[in-house]
Amino acid sequence: MQQAAMPFTREDFGDDFLWGVTISAFQNEGASDSDGKGPSIWDTFSGRKGKIKDKSHAQVACDFYNRYTQDILLAKLLGFSVFRFSLSWSRIMPKGTGAVNQAGLDYYHRVIDACLELGLEPYVTLYHWDLPQALEHKGGWSHRGVIFAFEEFVRICAREYGNKVKNWIVLNEPFGFTALGYMLGVHAPGKFGLSYFLPAVHHVVLAQAEAGRVIRHEVAGANIGTALSCSQIIPYSNSESDLQAARRADALFNRLFLEPALGMGYPVQDFPLLKRIERRYALWRDWDRLAFDFDFIGVQNYFPLVVKHNAFMPIVKISEVKAKSRNVPLTGLGWEINGNGLYEILKQFAAYDGVKKLIVTEGGAAFPDLPSEDGRIIDTSRIQYFQEYLAAVLKAKQTGIPVEGYFAWTLTDNFEWAEGYRARFGLVHVNFETQQRTIKDSGYWFRELLSSQD
């Protein structure tokens, strides 16, 4: 199949650069109540009327639970060397704590073994948004007890898989699941307000560090990171009010979970509201427990944010200037396509003394991929997206930024949270009625890029 000329080669990124592809348990596995799995907050939330835009659920999703061998083979076929996936907490511990489900432990052994047999390095994410519903009944991330439950879960996983798995990602996008789930209510568990959000933030920061310490203790030679969503923040104008709005947005979107991990505390100077955490939710002993010396920070950047001051917006006093109104290139979800935003956020994160290396642990774009008459999935826009964003990564490497890998989101089309199945990010198209997989042109593009070395 004829492709556009490559703007770079695999060799340009260096022999040690990690090329990966990413999935998550809830979005891909299905088998929602099979083999002893307990319900998660997303099982509950997606069952509520009006919460998922296409009225779908993830009870089957991509059926990765049964088709993992086929999908891992696809990742290998496309030339990737890293397979990132997450563990379902409620599949391993149906009630979130206490009894362990052996069938769940055995399942992930099979997934890990399948990766290793094909020469794919497993990068295991311990938490990708699917909190056991039993823990949510106790208050979820807003309740301090979740820290100890997560620590218990992480210790079980580290002891179970640590002889095979050396690369661990503690959390996936903590700002995403706390803000969308415990502040705005548009994601699971659907709670709304600061009284949920602020304690959730604090407990997640503590859990992030405690989990790192557990893995460090349990797994010899572990490579430990956490994956943070982030966006370059651009003020709409040079007015002082817009510049201050941009600083508040940066503190919230980019610094809220990174700076405590680096021993810097919360960014209260630029977002004073965070002082409420200290006054209401923190214990005196917490401040020595927020930091952990991560081996890498995962960067998950999809778009920049243009913001302006808005006195009528409660709490944050910020409004986003929507990409659609700015006449810029967009994905199918209306997200701005801007590789420079990725370069700028890599530069921003690399400037911290405590950041040793960066990996882009997610990157990708959703478009309405429709098969042509001959069954081919022509997704030229996605190829252009990856060309632009990978060029930004290469620029970062060439300017001395320690970025050491890029993991594409995602291998197969899957359940995209509140969007349901309408938002297709995959390099492989999935017919959700038949579960047939079809490699898209973007998948073949990656295969061509990555085939220059074995």
Coordinates of C-alpha atoms in Angstrom, one line a residue:
M1 CA 0.0 0.0 0.0
Q2 CA 1.4 3.3 -1.0
Q3 CA 2.0 5.8 1.8
A4 CA 3.1 9.4 2.0
A5 CA 6.9 9.9 2.4
M6 CA 8.1 9.6 5.9
P7 CA 9.2 12.9 7.4
F8 CA 11.5 11.0 9.8
T9 CA 12.8 7.4 10.4
R10 CA 12.8 5.2 13.4
E11 CA 16.6 5.6 13.6
D12 CA 16.2 9.4 14.0
F13 CA 14.7 8.7 17.5
G14 CA 17.6 6.5 18.6
D15 CA 18.0 2.8 19.2
D16 CA 16.7 2.9 22.8
F17 CA 13.6 4.9 22.1
L18 CA 10.4 3.0 23.2
W19 CA 7.6 2.5 20.7
G20 CA 4.5 1.4 22.4
V21 CA 0.7 1.0 22.1
T22 CA -1.8 1.5 24.9
I23 CA -5.1 0.0 26.0
S24 CA -7.0 0.0 29.3
A25 CA -8.9 -2.7 31.2
F26 CA -12.4 -1.2 31.3
Q27 CA -12.3 0.2 27.8
N28 CA -11.2 -3.0 26.2
E29 CA -11.7 -6.2 28.2
G30 CA -15.5 -6.6 28.4
A31 CA -16.3 -9.7 30.5
S32 CA -17.7 -7.2 33.0
D33 CA -19.0 -9.9 35.4
S34 CA -17.0 -13.0 34.3
D35 CA -14.9 -15.2 36.4
G36 CA -15.5 -13.5 39.7
K37 CA -15.0 -9.9 38.7
G38 CA -16.8 -7.3 40.8
P39 CA -18.4 -4.2 39.5
S40 CA -16.4 -1.0 39.1
I41 CA -17.7 2.6 39.2
W42 CA -17.7 2.6 35.4
D43 CA -19.9 -0.4 35.3
T44 CA -22.4 1.4 37.5
F45 CA -22.1 4.8 35.9
S46 CA -22.5 3.5 32.3
G47 CA -25.7 1.8 33.4
R48 CA -27.3 5.1 34.3
K49 CA -29.6 6.7 31.8
G50 CA -28.1 9.6 29.8
K51 CA -24.5 9.2 31.1
I52 CA -23.1 7.7 27.9
K53 CA -23.7 9.7 24.7
D54 CA -24.5 6.7 22.5
K55 CA -26.4 4.9 25.2
S56 CA -23.8 2.1 25.1
H57 CA -21.9 0.2 27.8
A58 CA -18.7 -1.8 28.1
Q59 CA -20.0 -5.2 29.1
V60 CA -18.4 -6.6 26.0
A61 CA -16.3 -3.7 24.6
C62 CA -13.6 -5.1 22.4
D63 CA -13.7 -8.5 24.1
F64 CA -10.0 -8.2 24.9
Y65 CA -10.6 -10.6 27.8
N66 CA -11.1 -13.4 25.3
R67 CA -9.2 -12.0 22.3
Y68 CA -6.0 -10.7 24.1
T69 CA -3.8 -13.1 22.1
Q70 CA -5.1 -11.8 18.8
D71 CA -4.8 -8.1 19.8
I72 CA -1.3 -8.5 21.3
L73 CA -0.3 -10.2 18.0
L74 CA -1.6 -7.2 16.2
A75 CA 0.6 -4.9 18.3
K76 CA 3.6 -7.0 17.4
L77 CA 2.6 -7.1 13.7
L78 CA 2.5 -3.3 13.6
G79 CA 6.1 -3.2 14.9
F80 CA 5.6 -2.0 18.5
S81 CA 8.0 -3.1 21.2
V82 CA 6.0 -2.0 24.3
F83 CA 2.4 -3.1 25.2
R84 CA 0.9 -0.9 27.9
F85 CA -2.3 -2.2 29.6
S86 CA -4.0 -1.7 32.9
L87 CA -5.1 -4.1 35.6
S88 CA -8.8 -4.1 36.6
W89 CA -8.7 -3.7 40.4
S90 CA -12.2 -5.2 40.7
R91 CA -11.2 -8.2 38.6
I92 CA -8.4 -9.0 41.1
M93 CA -10.1 -7.8 44.2
P94 CA -13.9 -7.8 43.6
K95 CA -14.6 -5.7 46.7
G96 CA -11.5 -3.5 46.4
T97 CA -10.0 -5.0 49.5
G98 CA -9.9 -8.3 51.3
A99 CA -10.5 -11.4 49.2
V100 CA -8.4 -11.9 46.1
N101 CA -9.9 -13.4 43.0
Q102 CA -7.5 -16.1 41.7
A103 CA -9.1 -16.2 38.3
G104 CA -8.3 -12.4 37.9
L105 CA -4.7 -12.9 38.9
D106 CA -4.4 -15.8 36.5
Y107 CA -5.9 -13.8 33.6
Y108 CA -3.2 -11.1 33.8
H109 CA -0.5 -13.7 34.1
R110 CA -1.7 -15.0 30.7
V111 CA -1.7 -11.4 29.2
I112 CA 1.8 -10.7 30.6
D113 CA 3.1 -14.1 29.3
A114 CA 1.6 -13.5 25.9
C115 CA 3.5 -10.2 25.7
L116 CA 6.8 -11.7 26.8
E117 CA 6.5 -14.6 24.4
L118 CA 6.2 -12.2 21.5
G119 CA 9.0 -9.9 22.7
L120 CA 6.7 -7.1 23.8
E121 CA 7.7 -5.3 27.0
P122 CA 4.7 -5.0 29.3
Y123 CA 4.1 -1.6 30.9
V124 CA 1.4 -2.2 33.5
T125 CA -0.9 0.6 34.7
L126 CA -2.2 -0.1 38.2
Y127 CA -5.2 2.3 38.1
H128 CA -6.9 3.5 34.9
W129 CA -10.1 5.0 36.3
D130 CA -12.1 1.8 37.2
L131 CA -12.4 2.0 41.0
P132 CA -14.2 -1.0 42.5
Q133 CA -17.8 0.0 43.2
A134 CA -17.6 -1.4 46.7
L135 CA -15.0 1.2 47.6
E136 CA -17.1 4.0 46.1
H137 CA -19.9 3.0 48.5
K138 CA -17.5 4.0 51.2
G139 CA -16.7 7.3 49.6
G140 CA -14.3 6.4 46.8
W141 CA -11.4 8.7 46.3
S142 CA -13.0 11.3 48.6
H143 CA -12.5 8.9 51.5
R144 CA -9.1 8.5 53.2
G145 CA -9.6 4.7 53.4
V146 CA -9.0 4.4 49.6
I147 CA -5.3 5.1 50.1
F148 CA -4.8 2.0 52.2
A149 CA -7.0 -0.1 49.9
F150 CA -4.9 1.0 46.9
E151 CA -1.7 0.2 48.8
E152 CA -3.0 -3.3 49.5
F153 CA -4.0 -3.8 45.8
V154 CA -0.6 -2.6 44.6
R155 CA 1.3 -4.8 47.0
I156 CA -0.6 -7.9 45.8
C157 CA 0.1 -7.0 42.1
A158 CA 3.7 -6.2 42.7
R159 CA 4.3 -9.5 44.5
E160 CA 2.3 -11.5 41.9
Y161 CA 3.8 -10.0 38.8
G162 CA 7.0 -8.4 39.9
N163 CA 9.2 -11.2 38.7
K164 CA 7.9 -10.7 35.1
V165 CA 7.0 -7.0 35.1
K166 CA 9.6 -4.3 35.7
N167 CA 7.8 -1.3 34.2
W168 CA 4.9 0.2 36.3
I169 CA 2.7 3.2 35.8
V170 CA 0.9 4.0 39.0
L171 CA -2.0 6.2 37.9
N172 CA -3.5 7.2 34.6
E173 CA -4.5 10.9 34.4
P174 CA -5.3 11.6 38.0
F175 CA -6.5 15.1 37.1
G176 CA -8.9 13.6 34.6
F177 CA -10.6 11.1 36.9
T178 CA -10.8 13.5 39.9
A179 CA -12.0 16.6 37.9
L180 CA -14.4 14.7 35.6
G181 CA -15.6 12.2 38.2
Y182 CA -15.6 14.1 41.5
M183 CA -15.9 17.8 40.5
L184 CA -17.9 18.0 37.2
G185 CA -19.8 14.7 37.5
V186 CA -19.6 13.9 33.8
H187 CA -17.5 10.7 34.4
A188 CA -17.8 8.0 37.0
P189 CA -18.7 8.1 39.8
G190 CA -20.7 11.2 38.8
K191 CA -20.1 13.4 41.8
F192 CA -20.1 17.2 41.7
G193 CA -18.4 19.8 43.8
L194 CA -15.4 20.9 45.8
S195 CA -16.3 18.8 48.8
Y196 CA -15.7 15.7 46.7
F197 CA -12.9 17.0 44.5
L198 CA -10.5 18.5 47.0
P199 CA -10.3 15.4 49.3
A200 CA -10.1 13.2 46.2
V201 CA -7.1 15.2 44.9
H202 CA -5.3 14.8 48.2
H203 CA -6.0 11.1 48.6
V204 CA -4.9 10.4 45.0
V205 CA -1.6 12.3 45.5
L206 CA -1.0 10.3 48.7
A207 CA -1.9 7.1 47.0
Q208 CA 0.3 7.9 44.0
A209 CA 3.3 8.2 46.3
E210 CA 2.5 5.3 48.6
A211 CA 2.1 3.0 45.6
G212 CA 5.5 4.0 44.3
R213 CA 7.0 3.1 47.6
V214 CA 5.3 -0.3 47.6
I215 CA 6.6 -1.2 44.2
R216 CA 10.1 0.1 45.0
H217 CA 10.1 -2.2 48.1
E218 CA 8.6 -5.2 46.4
V219 CA 10.1 -5.3 42.9
A220 CA 13.8 -5.4 42.4
G221 CA 14.9 -3.2 39.5
A222 CA 11.5 -1.7 39.0
N223 CA 11.1 1.2 36.6
I224 CA 8.3 3.3 38.1
G225 CA 6.3 6.2 36.7
T226 CA 2.9 7.8 36.7
A227 CA 1.0 9.2 33.7
L228 CA -0.3 12.8 33.8
S229 CA -2.6 14.5 31.5
C230 CA -1.3 17.9 30.5
S231 CA -1.8 20.8 28.1
Q232 CA 0.2 23.8 27.1
I233 CA -1.8 26.7 28.5
I234 CA -2.0 29.8 26.2
P235 CA -3.5 33.1 27.5
Y236 CA -6.1 34.5 25.1
S237 CA -4.6 38.0 25.4
N238 CA -1.7 39.7 27.1
S239 CA -4.1 41.4 29.6
E240 CA -3.1 40.8 33.2
S241 CA -6.4 39.1 33.9
D242 CA -5.9 36.6 31.1
L243 CA -2.3 36.0 32.2
Q244 CA -3.4 35.3 35.7
A245 CA -6.2 33.0 34.4
A246 CA -3.5 31.1 32.4
R247 CA -1.4 30.7 35.6
R248 CA -4.4 29.3 37.5
A249 CA -5.1 26.9 34.6
D250 CA -1.5 25.7 34.5
A251 CA -1.6 25.1 38.3
L252 CA -4.7 23.0 37.9
F253 CA -4.2 21.1 34.7
N254 CA -0.4 20.6 34.7
R255 CA 1.1 21.0 38.2
L256 CA -1.5 19.7 40.6
F257 CA -0.3 16.1 40.7
L258 CA 3.3 16.6 39.5
E259 CA 4.6 19.1 42.0
P260 CA 3.5 17.3 45.2
A261 CA 5.3 14.2 43.8
L262 CA 8.4 16.2 43.4
G263 CA 8.3 17.4 47.0
M264 CA 7.1 20.9 46.1
G265 CA 3.7 20.7 47.7
Y266 CA 0.5 21.9 46.0
P267 CA 0.7 25.0 43.7
V268 CA -1.2 27.1 46.1
Q269 CA 0.5 30.4 45.1
D270 CA -1.1 30.3 41.7
F271 CA -4.3 28.5 42.8
P272 CA -5.0 29.6 46.4
L273 CA -8.2 27.5 46.6
L274 CA -5.9 24.5 47.2
K275 CA -5.1 25.8 50.7
R276 CA -8.5 24.3 51.6
I277 CA -6.8 20.9 51.3
E278 CA -4.5 21.7 54.2
R279 CA -7.2 23.3 56.3
R280 CA -9.9 20.6 55.8
Y281 CA -8.5 17.3 54.5
A282 CA -4.9 16.8 55.3
L283 CA -3.3 15.4 58.4
W284 CA -0.1 16.9 59.8
R285 CA 1.8 13.7 58.8
D286 CA 0.7 13.8 55.2
W287 CA 3.2 16.4 54.1
D288 CA 6.1 14.0 54.3
R289 CA 4.2 11.4 52.3
L290 CA 3.3 13.3 49.1
A291 CA 6.6 12.9 47.3
F292 CA 8.0 9.9 45.5
D293 CA 11.2 9.7 43.4
F294 CA 9.6 8.5 40.1
D295 CA 12.0 7.0 37.5
F296 CA 9.9 8.6 34.7
I297 CA 6.9 10.8 34.3
G298 CA 4.3 9.8 31.7
V299 CA 3.1 12.7 29.6
Q300 CA -0.4 12.5 28.0
N301 CA -1.0 15.5 25.8
Y302 CA -3.7 15.8 23.2
F303 CA -4.3 19.5 22.7
P304 CA -3.3 23.0 24.0
L305 CA -5.8 25.1 26.0
V306 CA -6.4 28.7 25.2
V307 CA -7.9 30.4 28.3
K308 CA -9.2 33.7 29.4
H309 CA -10.5 35.3 32.6
N310 CA -14.2 34.9 33.3
A311 CA -15.5 36.6 36.4
F312 CA -18.8 34.7 36.1
M313 CA -17.2 31.2 36.2
P314 CA -17.5 29.8 39.7
I315 CA -14.3 29.1 41.6
V316 CA -11.7 29.0 38.9
K317 CA -12.7 32.3 37.1
I318 CA -11.4 30.7 33.8
S319 CA -13.1 30.0 30.5
E320 CA -11.6 28.0 27.6
V321 CA -11.7 29.6 24.2
K322 CA -12.9 26.7 22.2
A323 CA -10.8 25.4 19.4
K324 CA -13.8 25.4 17.1
S325 CA -14.1 29.2 17.4
R326 CA -10.5 29.7 16.6
N327 CA -10.4 28.2 13.1
V328 CA -7.7 25.7 13.9
P329 CA -7.3 22.0 12.8
L330 CA -9.5 19.7 14.8
T331 CA -10.0 16.0 15.5
G332 CA -13.4 14.4 15.3
L333 CA -14.0 15.3 19.0
G334 CA -13.2 19.0 18.3
W335 CA -9.8 18.9 19.9
E336 CA -7.1 21.2 18.5
I337 CA -4.3 19.4 16.6
N338 CA -1.1 21.2 17.5
G339 CA 2.1 19.3 17.8
N340 CA 3.9 22.4 19.2
G341 CA 1.7 22.1 22.3
L342 CA 3.3 18.7 23.0
Y343 CA 6.8 20.1 22.5
E344 CA 6.1 23.0 24.9
I345 CA 4.7 20.7 27.6
L346 CA 7.6 18.3 27.3
K347 CA 9.9 21.3 27.7
Q348 CA 7.9 22.6 30.7
F349 CA 8.0 19.2 32.5
A350 CA 11.6 18.6 31.7
A351 CA 12.6 21.9 33.4
Y352 CA 11.8 20.4 36.9
D353 CA 14.9 19.2 38.7
G354 CA 13.2 16.1 39.9
V355 CA 12.0 14.8 36.5
K356 CA 14.6 12.3 35.3
K357 CA 13.0 11.3 32.0
L358 CA 9.7 11.6 30.2
I359 CA 7.7 9.1 28.1
V360 CA 4.7 10.1 26.1
T361 CA 2.5 7.4 27.5
E362 CA -0.5 8.3 25.4
G363 CA -1.1 10.2 22.2
G364 CA -3.6 9.8 19.5
A365 CA -6.7 11.3 17.7
A366 CA -10.3 10.3 17.2
F367 CA -11.9 10.5 13.7
P368 CA -15.1 9.0 12.3
D369 CA -13.4 6.1 10.6
L370 CA -15.6 4.5 8.0
P371 CA -14.6 1.5 5.9
S372 CA -14.4 2.2 2.1
E373 CA -16.2 -0.1 -0.4
D374 CA -13.2 -2.4 -0.4
G375 CA -13.1 -2.5 3.4
R376 CA -10.0 -0.3 3.8
I377 CA -9.9 2.3 6.6
I378 CA -8.4 5.4 5.0
D379 CA -7.5 7.6 8.0
T380 CA -5.2 10.1 6.4
S381 CA -6.0 12.7 9.1
R382 CA -4.7 10.4 11.8
I383 CA -1.5 9.8 10.0
Q384 CA -1.0 13.5 9.6
Y385 CA -1.7 13.9 13.4
F386 CA 1.0 11.3 14.3
Q387 CA 3.5 12.9 11.9
E388 CA 3.0 16.3 13.5
Y389 CA 3.2 15.0 17.1
L390 CA 6.1 12.7 16.6
A391 CA 7.9 15.5 14.9
A392 CA 7.4 17.5 18.1
V393 CA 8.8 14.6 20.1
L394 CA 11.8 14.4 17.8
K395 CA 12.4 18.1 18.1
A396 CA 12.3 17.8 21.9
K397 CA 14.9 15.0 21.8
Q398 CA 17.1 17.0 19.5
T399 CA 17.0 19.9 21.9
G400 CA 18.1 17.8 24.9
I401 CA 14.8 17.0 26.5
P402 CA 14.9 13.5 28.0
V403 CA 11.9 12.0 26.2
E404 CA 12.4 8.3 25.8
G405 CA 9.3 6.9 24.3
Y406 CA 6.0 7.3 22.6
F407 CA 2.9 5.1 23.2
A408 CA 0.1 5.5 20.7
W409 CA -3.5 5.6 22.0
T410 CA -4.9 3.2 21.1
L411 CA -4.4 -0.2 19.5
T412 CA -8.1 -0.9 18.8
D413 CA -11.2 1.2 18.8
N414 CA -12.7 0.8 22.2
F415 CA -15.2 2.2 24.7
E416 CA -14.3 5.9 25.0
W417 CA -15.8 6.6 28.4
A418 CA -18.8 9.1 28.2
E419 CA -18.5 9.2 24.4
G420 CA -19.2 5.5 24.2
Y421 CA -18.2 3.9 20.9
R422 CA -18.6 7.1 18.7
A423 CA -15.0 8.2 19.3
R424 CA -12.6 5.9 17.5
F425 CA -8.9 6.3 18.4
G426 CA -7.6 3.0 17.3
L427 CA -4.9 2.0 14.8
V428 CA -7.2 -1.0 14.3
H429 CA -10.8 -0.7 13.4
V430 CA -13.3 -2.8 15.4
N431 CA -16.7 -3.8 14.2
F432 CA -18.4 -3.9 17.5
E433 CA -21.2 -6.2 16.3
T434 CA -18.9 -8.9 14.9
Q435 CA -15.6 -8.0 16.8
Q436 CA -13.8 -8.1 13.4
R437 CA -10.5 -6.2 13.5
T438 CA -9.3 -4.3 10.4
I439 CA -5.9 -2.5 10.4
K440 CA -6.3 1.1 9.4
D441 CA -4.0 3.0 7.1
S442 CA -2.5 4.6 10.3
G443 CA -1.6 1.1 11.6
Y444 CA 0.2 0.3 8.4
W445 CA 1.9 3.7 8.6
F446 CA 3.3 2.8 12.0
R447 CA 4.4 -0.6 10.6
E448 CA 6.3 1.1 7.9
L449 CA 7.9 3.5 10.3
L450 CA 8.9 0.8 12.8
S451 CA 10.0 -1.8 10.3
S452 CA 13.4 -0.3 9.6
Q453 CA 14.7 -2.1 12.7
D454 CA 13.8 -5.4 14.4

